[in-house]
Amino acid sequence: MLNNVVNTFFDYLSRNTYLRGLCNTFVMLLPIPIISALCDVLSSFFEVFEIHRLSLFMELVSESTRSLYPILLMTYFSLFLSKKEGVSRVLVITSSLVIVLIICNTCENIDSTALLNMNIPFFIAVLTPVLVSKLIFYIQSKKWLMRSELPSVIDQSINLVGVTLLVIVILGLPAFYLSCLVMTETVTGFIHYDINPLTNALLLETTRNLLWFIGMNGHAVLSGSSLDLVCSNTLEFGELKCHSEQVVNNLFLTAYASIGGAGNSLSLVICMLLTKNRGYRRLGAVSLIFSFFNINELVIYGLPVMFNPILIIPFIMVPILSLSLAYLVTTLGLVAPVTIPISWMTPTLYSGYLSTDGDVNAVVLQAVIVICGIFIYYPFFRRMDGIKMVNVVFSKSISDNYFNYDKLDESKSIGGMLPAMNQNILAQNRINKLQRSGDFVLFYQPQYDLLTKNIVSIEALIRHKDNQGKITPPIFIDDFNKVGLASVLDFWVLHRALAETAAIIKEFGITVSINVSPVTFIRKDFFYAVKEKIEKVAIPFSSIILEITEDVLIKDEFNTAKTIKRFRALGVQIALDDFGSGYSSLGYLSTYKFDIVKVDRTLTMNTDNKIGAELFSLTCQIVRVLGAKIVVEGVERQSEVELMKKEKISTVQGFFFSRPKLIEKIDFTENVQL
């Protein structure tokens, strides 16, 4: 129950329009901190070799690039909101910047240069354009914008001036008074508790990782929250002041809680490389290089970690345990304190060496943290891999639908990518519940010969029987398909059906139809498994009918044709199921050689009218031309039986004759009463 609530909550978050816009915005901003940090590294490199001008140039590039971050954050998010609300992007961007500058100039601790030093609180940068876009939408809906016969440039200029002034009055004035009364008192501290500095650090790191989990760059959101752990043990907004006598500071977090990026994700990347799944290994190989430089966005958005209800636990747990371990060994004097400022992009292991002024033990500590992280991540990753979400996650089209830079307003909900992931988790939970509450059983529905009135074949149908004897229809098959266990179900049905019907096949000479999913039918080992199991029970190959739908033909035409040919050469019959319910079966009938075609009930249920009866008759003629035997499914009325006789169809199946039953409840000696 709790799992369902949690997964539903995550699915709700993933479908939130504003959160989707923010996720896209942060992905668009990804190059900014990378370029800035890379220039920092190059600046230090040139400084070491005393190339001062290039060092100064790279430092200026780094600072200039970094200063763009908050401005671009507001601009990109404003673009998204303007498209969402259908209002002018110029009005939203201009008005938002004006309001934020008013707030910055009002507060004592935030000045007019805040937009250029990333010192503006994140909620202001995000909430302001949201309110502005809503207000402009209201103004536009009231038709207050000027529409005249003058040139459009005049209308736009007047609207820009008028709307901006109106927004300043409606939003800017309240923001000004609120800033004077409240923000000057509250913005100075992020956490004001007089508690242990390690606890402060754990709170900050957990908050950052929770923000990453919902797709937002936690380090950028809390960029103003540097650790300035002085005697009062407070965690403040402000510039880092690193004291050598202190163990915990912002550099300490970078060295031990961001190995490979947020969540110490280098350990997770290594887990991906250890899996047998090619998709995960490919992503892990690409991510590994970036992870050494503490860039983990490929893992956050590509694996993904965000909105992943399985990986959130180790993603939060690993940094907490890593910081605790690092704090312990540092306070014991086994490792030197982190005191030397370095770029956050400094490669793992080397960063520990530099930041502790050459202490090799810090390198060993980082390596131990990575190894411990692997042991923590691995069981969760195995759990996720077991749910078979990789086919959903590693889809370029789905990912591009969510992260759509050019058309932010048209980006799809992450529910299409990750929920499907969440939906897979729910499906796995439902399967587990079925397995705990009862057993899977096979029911069989007879097929009758209208001439002899005898049972000539039975179709194996899977059901679930709970501990109270309640029978569940096969609605759970979709769950098996979602989690990649369709083949497991197919092999189970094959084994059980042959075991239960072998004696009856030998005694009465009937055939048994077994439904096979598309993914199983084209498996290389399926043919040999069927052959081996039939030989084991010593029945004729011709007594087994494998039913496939046109989905398998669409999935892989070449391998399907090859498999059909091999089975027919062996003597196993192949039936095309649900004929008439799809859109392309006629083309497949002329391409593939089927022994049997099962006409779907959708063609029989409308035979009371002239057009429906003629369409049914025409379908039967087409099947006969191609040389396949006809079996009609879903016969439920006497009038339909009479139509079958008229069309000279001998084999029928449906509730009119018999509902699916357990094998022991079917009387193979009894003739059907027509």
C-alpha positions as a printed Julia matrix, in Angstrom:
674×3 Matrix{Float64}:
   0.0     0.0     0.0
   2.77    2.4     0.98
   4.7     1.56   -2.2
   1.67    2.41   -4.3
   1.23    5.73   -2.53
   4.9     6.62   -2.96
   4.95    5.63   -6.64
   1.73    7.55   -7.28
   3.23   10.62   -5.61
   6.38   10.39   -7.72
   4.28    9.95  -10.85
   2.3    13.07   -9.89
   5.51   15.06   -9.42
   6.88   13.84  -12.73
   3.77   15.09  -14.53
   3.84   18.56  -12.98
   4.12   21.11  -15.77
   6.2    23.63  -13.85
   8.6    21.01  -12.58
   8.99   19.7   -16.11
   9.88   23.2   -17.25
  12.45   23.59  -14.48
  14.03   20.23  -15.32
  14.4    21.28  -18.94
  15.8    24.64  -17.85
  18.49   23.04  -15.71
  19.47   20.66  -18.49
  19.78   23.63  -20.84
  22.02   25.36  -18.29
  24.28   22.32  -17.9
  27.09   23.72  -20.13
  27.43   26.87  -18.02
  28.94   25.39  -14.81
  30.97   22.88  -16.84
  32.56   25.59  -18.97
  33.13   27.76  -15.91
  34.79   24.95  -13.93
  36.86   23.85  -16.92
  38.18   27.38  -17.31
  39.03   27.4   -13.6
  41.09   24.26  -14.08
  42.84   25.72  -17.11
  43.5    28.95  -15.22
  45.21   27.02  -12.45
  47.13   24.99  -15.0
  48.49   28.1   -16.75
  49.29   29.7   -13.4
  51.45   26.72  -12.45
  53.49   27.22  -15.62
  53.54   30.99  -15.03
  51.57   31.82  -18.17
  49.86   34.64  -16.33
  47.94   36.28  -19.17
  46.29   33.06  -20.27
  45.6    32.25  -16.63
  43.93   35.63  -16.14
  41.97   35.21  -19.36
  40.62   31.8   -18.31
  39.72   33.2   -14.89
  37.74   36.02  -16.54
  36.0    33.55  -18.85
  35.1    31.41  -15.85
  33.67   34.32  -13.87
  31.82   35.75  -16.88
  30.29   32.4   -17.76
  29.29   31.7   -14.17
  27.64   35.1   -13.89
  25.3    34.15  -16.72
  23.74   31.3   -14.75
  21.04   33.13  -12.75
  20.18   35.43  -15.65
  19.79   32.5   -18.05
  17.86   30.55  -15.42
  15.24   33.3   -15.24
  15.3    33.85  -19.01
  14.89   30.18  -20.01
  12.22   29.57  -17.4
  10.42   32.73  -18.48
  10.49   31.46  -22.07
   8.9    28.21  -20.94
   6.21   30.03  -18.95
   5.43   32.45  -21.77
   4.85   29.51  -24.14
   2.8    27.68  -21.54
   0.55   30.67  -20.84
   0.53   31.86  -24.45
   1.8    35.36  -23.62
   4.6    37.57  -24.9
   8.03   36.3   -23.89
   9.41   39.85  -23.99
   6.84   40.99  -21.44
   7.53   38.07  -19.11
  11.33   38.34  -19.27
  11.45   42.13  -18.92
   8.93   42.33  -16.09
  10.55   39.44  -14.2
  13.99   41.03  -14.33
  12.62   44.33  -13.09
  10.84   42.7   -10.13
  13.92   40.7    -9.14
  16.12   43.8    -9.3
  13.65   45.6    -7.03
  13.93   42.77   -4.5
  17.72   42.67   -4.78
  18.07   46.42   -4.22
  15.71   46.31   -1.24
  17.47   43.64    0.79
  20.56   44.41    2.78
  22.1    41.03    2.05
  21.16   40.92   -1.63
  22.24   43.8    -3.81
  21.71   44.81   -7.43
  24.7    42.72   -8.48
  23.13   39.54   -7.15
  22.13   38.47  -10.63
  25.79   38.58  -11.58
  27.2    36.63   -8.64
  24.63   33.83   -8.23
  23.71   35.19   -4.82
  19.97   35.48   -5.44
  17.73   33.01   -3.59
  16.47   30.34   -5.96
  12.81   30.65   -5.02
  12.84   34.32   -6.03
  14.34   33.54   -9.44
  11.66   30.9   -10.06
   8.57   32.28   -8.33
   8.87   35.74   -9.88
   8.44   34.7   -13.54
   5.62   32.34  -12.52
   3.65   35.18  -10.93
   4.51   37.57  -13.75
   3.37   35.16  -16.47
   0.11   34.51  -14.64
  -0.52   38.24  -14.27
   0.25   38.96  -17.93
  -2.05   36.12  -18.95
  -4.81   37.72  -16.89
  -4.13   41.11  -18.47
  -4.21   39.56  -21.92
  -7.44   37.66  -21.2
  -9.08   40.96  -20.18
  -7.98   42.42  -23.54
  -6.13   45.28  -21.91
  -3.28   45.05  -24.4
  -3.28   47.64  -27.14
  -4.37   46.55  -30.61
  -4.52   49.53  -33.0
  -4.09   50.3   -36.66
  -0.67   51.79  -35.92
   2.49   49.87  -36.88
   2.97   46.82  -34.68
   6.25   48.18  -33.3
   4.29   51.04  -31.7
   1.68   48.69  -30.21
   4.39   46.42  -28.83
   6.37   49.29  -27.32
   3.3    50.75  -25.64
   2.28   47.33  -24.34
   5.78   46.69  -23.01
   5.86   49.97  -21.13
   2.28   49.74  -19.89
   2.4    46.1   -18.8
   5.78   46.47  -17.14
   4.54   49.47  -15.14
   1.37   47.58  -14.2
   3.37   44.54  -13.09
   5.63   46.8   -11.02
   2.61   48.24   -9.25
   0.8    44.94   -8.71
   3.81   42.7    -7.91
   6.79   44.98   -7.41
   5.24   47.16   -4.72
   4.16   44.24   -2.49
   7.56   42.62   -3.08
   9.26   45.84   -1.98
   7.34   46.04    1.31
   7.71   42.31    1.93
  11.45   42.55    1.33
  11.75   45.43    3.79
   9.77   43.66    6.5
  10.79   40.06    6.13
  13.64   39.2     3.8
  16.3    41.31    5.48
  15.74   39.22    8.59
  15.33   35.76    7.09
  17.62   35.56    4.09
  20.79   35.8     6.13
  20.6    32.19    7.2
  19.67   28.95    5.61
  19.74   26.99    8.85
  20.03   28.8    12.19
  20.17   25.86   14.53
  23.0    25.83   17.03
  23.88   22.22   16.32
  26.83   20.1    15.37
  28.47   21.25   12.1
  28.3    17.69   10.73
  24.53   17.72   11.17
  24.37   21.01    9.29
  26.42   19.5     6.48
  24.21   16.4     6.32
  21.07   18.56    6.15
  22.51   20.66    3.34
  23.72   17.67    1.34
  20.41   15.81    1.78
  18.49   18.88    0.62
  20.71   19.2    -2.44
  20.23   15.56   -3.37
  16.47   15.76   -2.91
  16.46   18.66   -5.35
  18.53   16.61   -7.81
  16.01   13.81   -7.37
  13.22   16.0    -8.76
  15.4    17.09  -11.66
  16.78   20.37  -10.32
  20.46   21.14   -9.9
  20.66   21.07   -6.12
  24.06   22.72   -6.02
  22.84   25.59   -8.21
  19.6    26.01   -6.26
  21.52   26.21   -2.99
  24.52   27.93   -4.53
  24.36   30.65   -1.9
  24.4    28.11    0.91
  28.09   27.68    1.58
  29.28   26.27    4.81
  30.65   29.05    7.0
  30.98   27.03   10.18
  32.23   29.43   12.76
  31.9    29.09   16.5
  28.13   29.51   16.41
  27.87   26.39   14.24
  25.43   27.99   11.8
  25.0    27.2     8.15
  24.81   30.53    6.38
  24.34   32.14    3.01
  27.63   33.72    2.19
  31.08   33.25    0.8
  33.15   30.32    2.05
  35.64   31.21    4.74
  37.69   28.08    5.2
  39.47   27.74    8.55
  42.14   25.09    8.83
  41.1    24.18   12.34
  37.63   23.22   11.17
  36.84   19.78    9.83
  33.53   20.49    8.06
  33.3    23.14    5.38
  32.08   23.44    1.84
  35.29   21.95    0.47
  34.78   18.97    2.77
  31.4    18.3     1.13
  32.89   18.57   -2.35
  35.71   16.18   -1.51
  33.66   13.43    0.14
  29.96   13.88   -0.76
  30.24   14.71   -4.47
  32.57   12.0    -5.74
  31.37   11.65   -9.3
  28.74   14.31   -8.67
  25.71   14.49   -6.4
  24.92   11.29   -4.53
  28.54   10.12   -4.93
  27.3     8.79   -8.24
  30.69    7.44   -9.35
  29.78    4.36   -7.32
  26.5     4.07   -9.23
  28.29    4.4   -12.57
  30.61    1.54  -11.62
  27.54   -0.55  -10.72
  26.22    0.12  -14.23
  29.47   -1.18  -15.7
  29.19   -4.38  -13.64
  25.74   -5.32  -14.97
  25.11   -7.74  -17.82
  22.68   -5.33  -19.45
  24.28   -3.78  -22.53
  22.18   -0.64  -22.31
  23.32    0.14  -18.8
  26.93   -0.69  -19.65
  26.9     1.69  -22.61
  25.5     4.51  -20.52
  27.94    3.69  -17.73
  30.92    3.78  -20.1
  29.93    7.2   -21.41
  29.16    8.52  -17.92
  32.4     7.23  -16.38
  34.62    9.86  -17.97
  32.31   12.66  -16.87
  31.96   11.17  -13.39
  35.7    11.38  -12.79
  35.26   15.13  -13.21
  32.19   15.1   -10.91
  29.66   15.7   -13.69
  26.71   13.4   -13.08
  23.9    14.87  -15.17
  24.15   11.98  -17.64
  23.28    9.59  -14.83
  20.66   11.87  -13.22
  18.73   12.38  -16.44
  19.83    9.37  -18.49
  19.59    6.36  -16.17
  17.58    8.1   -14.68
  17.93    8.87  -10.99
  15.32   11.61  -10.89
  11.84   10.42   -9.93
  13.28    6.93   -9.5
  11.65    5.55   -6.33
  14.25    2.78   -6.09
  17.46    4.78   -6.43
  16.38    7.66   -4.2
  17.31    5.6    -1.12
  21.0     5.0    -1.94
  21.23    8.43   -3.62
  20.48   10.01   -0.23
  22.12    7.34    1.94
  25.56    7.14    0.3
  26.55   10.82    0.81
  25.3    10.75    4.42
  27.39    7.69    5.26
  30.35    9.06    3.29
  30.34   12.36    5.16
  29.98   10.59    8.5
  32.91    8.29    7.73
  35.07   11.15    6.47
  34.22   13.25    9.53
  35.14   10.38   11.85
  38.54    9.6    10.33
  39.38   13.31   10.01
  38.56   14.13   13.62
  40.61   11.11   14.7
  43.57   12.6    12.87
  43.89    9.75   10.38
  43.31   12.11    7.44
  44.31   15.74    7.1
  41.47   18.33    7.06
  40.3    19.66    3.71
  41.76   23.18    3.59
  42.93   23.91    0.06
  40.3    25.41   -2.31
  40.15   23.52   -5.62
  37.78   23.36   -8.56
  34.79   21.06   -8.12
  35.79   19.47  -11.45
  39.14   18.26  -10.1
  39.27   14.5   -10.85
  38.33   12.07   -8.1
  41.24   10.86   -5.93
  43.44   13.69   -7.18
  40.98   16.13   -5.58
  41.47   14.46   -2.21
  45.22   14.75   -2.56
  45.17   18.45   -3.52
  42.48   19.63   -1.1
  44.35   18.14    1.89
  47.68   19.61    0.81
  49.12   16.3    -0.35
  47.77   13.79    2.17
  47.78   10.32    0.54
  45.39    9.08    3.21
  42.71   11.36    1.76
  43.07    9.55   -1.56
  42.64    6.21    0.22
  39.58    7.59    2.03
  37.97    8.65   -1.25
  38.64    5.2    -2.71
  37.09    3.52    0.35
  34.04    5.78    0.04
  33.64    4.81   -3.62
  33.86    1.09   -2.77
  31.37    1.42    0.09
  29.07    3.32   -2.26
  29.21    0.44   -4.75
  28.11   -2.04   -2.07
  25.21    0.25   -1.11
  24.09    1.1    -4.65
  24.44   -2.38   -6.13
  21.44   -4.17   -4.51
  19.16   -1.26   -5.37
  20.49   -1.16   -8.91
  19.96   -4.92   -9.25
  16.4    -4.41   -8.05
  15.84   -1.76  -10.69
  17.48   -3.86  -13.39
  15.26   -6.78  -12.39
  12.17   -4.74  -13.16
  13.39   -4.52  -16.76
  12.97   -0.79  -17.19
  15.88   -0.5   -19.57
  13.72   -0.81  -22.69
  11.85    2.26  -21.55
  14.75    4.28  -20.26
  17.14    3.78  -23.14
  14.89    5.27  -25.78
  16.2     8.34  -27.57
  12.74    9.34  -28.78
  11.19    9.18  -25.32
  14.07   11.06  -23.73
  13.98   13.73  -26.42
  10.25   14.14  -25.87
  10.89   15.07  -22.27
  14.06   17.12  -22.7
  13.03   19.26  -25.65
  15.07   22.44  -25.71
  13.59   23.93  -28.86
   9.98   23.37  -27.85
   9.82   23.47  -24.07
   6.05   23.82  -24.08
   5.67   20.67  -26.18
   7.9    18.44  -24.08
   6.07   15.37  -22.87
   5.55   14.43  -19.25
   8.34   12.44  -17.77
   5.62    9.96  -16.95
   6.15    8.8   -20.53
   9.7     7.83  -19.7
   9.96    7.32  -15.99
   6.76    6.12  -14.87
   6.42    4.06  -17.4
   9.2     3.24  -15.0
   6.91    3.88  -12.05
   4.19    1.88  -13.77
   6.64   -1.0   -14.15
   7.36   -0.91  -10.44
   3.64   -0.98   -9.7
   3.28   -3.89  -12.13
   6.05   -5.79  -10.34
   4.32   -5.16   -7.03
   1.03   -6.52   -8.42
   2.8    -9.65   -9.68
   4.43  -10.19   -6.29
   1.04   -9.8    -4.63
  -0.48  -12.42   -6.94
   2.33  -14.84   -6.19
   1.85  -14.41   -2.45
  -1.94  -14.68   -2.55
  -2.36  -17.8    -4.64
  -1.21  -19.77   -7.69
  -1.34  -19.5   -11.44
  -3.43  -22.21  -13.07
  -4.42  -23.22  -16.59
  -7.99  -23.3   -17.82
  -8.89  -24.81  -21.17
 -11.61  -23.75  -23.59
 -12.74  -26.5   -25.98
 -13.09  -26.1   -29.74
 -15.88  -28.14  -31.31
 -16.42  -29.69  -34.7
 -19.94  -28.72  -35.79
 -20.25  -31.87  -37.89
 -19.25  -34.49  -35.34
 -20.14  -32.28  -32.3
 -16.99  -33.51  -30.6
 -14.12  -31.63  -28.99
 -11.28  -31.49  -31.48
  -8.98  -29.05  -29.74
  -8.53  -27.05  -26.53
  -6.9   -23.68  -25.96
  -4.76  -23.24  -22.84
  -5.61  -20.03  -20.98
  -3.76  -18.84  -17.89
  -5.68  -17.69  -14.82
  -4.87  -16.87  -11.21
  -6.54  -18.66   -8.32
  -6.18  -17.03   -4.92
  -6.14  -18.81   -1.58
  -9.92  -18.35   -1.24
 -10.55  -19.96   -4.63
 -11.34  -16.74   -6.5
 -10.36  -16.85  -10.18
  -8.75  -13.75  -11.73
  -8.94  -13.28  -15.52
  -5.64  -12.75  -17.37
  -5.51   -8.98  -16.82
  -2.12   -9.55  -15.19
  -0.53  -10.5   -18.52
   0.09   -6.81  -19.26
   2.03   -6.56  -16.0
   4.3    -9.42  -17.06
   4.88   -7.7   -20.38
   5.75   -4.4   -18.68
   8.41   -5.89  -16.44
   9.92   -8.08  -19.15
   8.65  -11.4   -17.8
   6.41  -12.37  -20.71
   8.78  -15.17  -21.73
   8.82  -16.55  -18.2
   5.05  -16.75  -18.32
   5.07  -18.33  -21.8
   7.54  -21.05  -20.84
   5.53  -21.81  -17.71
   2.33  -22.17  -19.75
   4.1   -24.37  -22.31
   5.48  -26.69  -19.65
   2.24  -26.93  -17.66
   0.0   -27.36  -20.73
   2.07  -30.22  -22.12
   2.24  -31.92  -18.73
  -1.53  -31.66  -18.17
  -2.71  -32.6   -21.66
  -0.21  -35.2   -22.88
  -2.31  -38.17  -21.73
  -5.51  -36.66  -23.18
  -3.8   -35.97  -26.51
  -2.72  -39.6   -26.72
  -6.17  -40.93  -25.74
  -8.5   -38.69  -27.76
  -6.23  -37.41  -30.52
  -7.04  -33.77  -29.91
  -4.77  -30.76  -30.43
  -3.74  -28.14  -27.87
  -3.39  -24.44  -28.67
  -0.85  -22.39  -26.71
  -0.62  -18.6   -26.95
   2.88  -17.19  -27.36
   3.9   -13.56  -26.89
   5.88  -11.77  -29.64
   9.04  -11.46  -27.55
   9.08  -15.19  -26.8
   8.29  -16.41  -30.3
  11.39  -14.84  -31.84
  13.75  -15.95  -29.05
  16.5   -18.2   -30.37
  16.0   -20.76  -27.62
  12.2   -21.0   -27.94
  12.22  -23.41  -30.89
  14.54  -25.84  -29.13
  12.6   -25.56  -25.87
   9.32  -26.46  -27.61
  10.94  -29.33  -29.5
  12.54  -30.73  -26.34
   9.38  -30.52  -24.24
   7.2   -32.16  -26.9
   9.69  -34.99  -27.29
   9.84  -35.39  -23.52
   6.08  -36.05  -23.23
   6.13  -38.23  -26.37
   3.25  -36.69  -28.29
   3.02  -35.88  -32.03
   4.41  -32.47  -33.0
   1.24  -31.92  -35.03
  -0.85  -32.04  -31.84
   0.56  -28.67  -30.71
  -0.66  -25.36  -32.12
   1.23  -22.17  -31.34
  -0.98  -19.09  -31.54
   0.63  -15.78  -32.42
  -0.84  -12.35  -33.17
   0.14   -9.88  -35.83
   2.15   -8.02  -33.18
   4.96  -10.56  -33.54
   4.94  -10.03  -37.3
   5.32   -6.29  -36.82
   8.05   -6.75  -34.21
  10.48   -8.72  -36.38
   9.26   -9.93  -39.78
  12.49  -11.67  -40.79
  12.96  -13.77  -37.63
   9.23  -14.45  -37.4
   9.14  -15.9   -40.93
  12.21  -17.99  -40.16
  10.71  -19.34  -36.92
   7.35  -20.13  -38.54
   9.12  -22.09  -41.26
  11.13  -24.11  -38.74
   8.1   -25.0   -36.63
   6.01  -26.03  -39.63
   8.87  -28.18  -40.91
   8.89  -29.88  -37.5
   5.14  -30.5   -37.71
   4.01  -27.93  -35.12
   1.02  -25.96  -36.39
   1.02  -22.15  -36.41
  -2.2   -20.2   -35.94
  -2.76  -16.48  -36.52
  -4.85  -15.36  -33.57
  -7.34  -12.47  -33.34
  -7.65  -12.14  -37.12
  -9.9    -9.2   -37.9
  -9.11   -7.23  -34.77
  -5.99   -5.57  -36.21
  -5.33   -3.44  -39.25
  -2.79   -5.35  -41.3
  -3.66   -9.05  -41.03
  -4.68   -9.38  -44.68
  -1.2    -8.42  -45.83
   0.37  -10.92  -43.45
  -1.9   -13.7   -44.66
  -0.47  -13.33  -48.14
   3.12  -13.14  -46.84
   3.24  -15.92  -44.24
   2.01  -19.5   -44.39
  -0.35  -20.25  -41.49
  -1.98  -23.57  -40.76
  -4.9   -21.98  -38.94
  -6.49  -18.54  -38.86
  -8.65  -17.75  -35.82
 -11.33  -15.22  -36.72
 -11.85  -12.76  -33.88
 -15.2   -12.15  -32.23
 -15.21   -8.57  -33.53
 -16.17  -10.03  -36.92
 -18.84  -12.39  -35.58
 -20.67  -10.11  -33.17
 -22.09   -7.91  -35.97
 -23.26  -10.66  -38.28
 -26.93   -9.93  -37.49
 -26.86   -7.11  -40.04
 -26.32   -7.58  -43.76
 -23.03   -5.73  -44.02
 -21.55   -7.54  -41.03
 -22.59  -10.95  -42.39
 -21.16  -10.18  -45.85
 -17.9    -8.93  -44.34
 -17.61  -12.12  -42.28
 -18.3   -14.26  -45.36
 -15.72  -12.36  -47.4
 -13.12  -12.83  -44.67
 -13.69  -16.57  -44.62
 -13.32  -16.75  -48.39
  -9.98  -14.91  -48.22
  -8.68  -17.33  -45.6
  -9.73  -20.34  -47.68
  -8.02  -18.94  -50.79
  -4.77  -18.9   -48.85
  -5.21  -22.51  -47.79
  -5.57  -22.02  -44.01
  -8.08  -23.74  -41.74
 -10.68  -21.44  -40.16
 -11.48  -21.43  -36.45
 -14.07  -18.9   -35.29
 -13.71  -17.5   -31.76
 -16.3   -15.93  -29.51
 -19.41  -17.75  -30.75
 -22.06  -16.95  -28.12
 -25.47  -17.04  -29.86
 -27.55  -19.59  -31.76
 -27.76  -17.25  -34.74
 -23.98  -17.24  -34.95
 -23.93  -21.04  -34.9
 -26.35  -21.1   -37.8
 -24.14  -18.67  -39.72
 -21.14  -20.94  -39.16
 -23.07  -23.85  -40.64
 -24.12  -21.7   -43.58
 -20.51  -20.69  -44.23
 -19.44  -24.34  -43.89
 -17.12  -23.58  -40.98
 -16.52  -26.7   -38.98
 -14.44  -25.6   -35.98
 -15.82  -23.08  -33.49
 -15.05  -21.87  -30.0
 -17.04  -19.73  -27.59
 -19.26  -19.41  -24.53
 -22.19  -20.88  -26.44
 -20.45  -24.26  -26.27
 -18.28  -24.03  -23.17
 -16.55  -21.59  -20.88
 -12.88  -22.18  -20.0
 -12.52  -24.95  -17.41
  -9.9   -26.87  -15.51
  -8.69  -29.84  -17.54
 -10.25  -32.37  -15.15
 -13.68  -30.8   -15.57
 -13.82  -31.22  -19.36
 -15.67  -34.32  -20.61
 -14.02  -35.27  -23.9
 -16.56  -38.03  -24.54
 -19.6   -35.78  -24.41
 -21.06  -34.36  -27.61
 -22.13  -30.74  -27.7
 -25.87  -30.04  -27.92
 -26.72  -27.65  -30.76
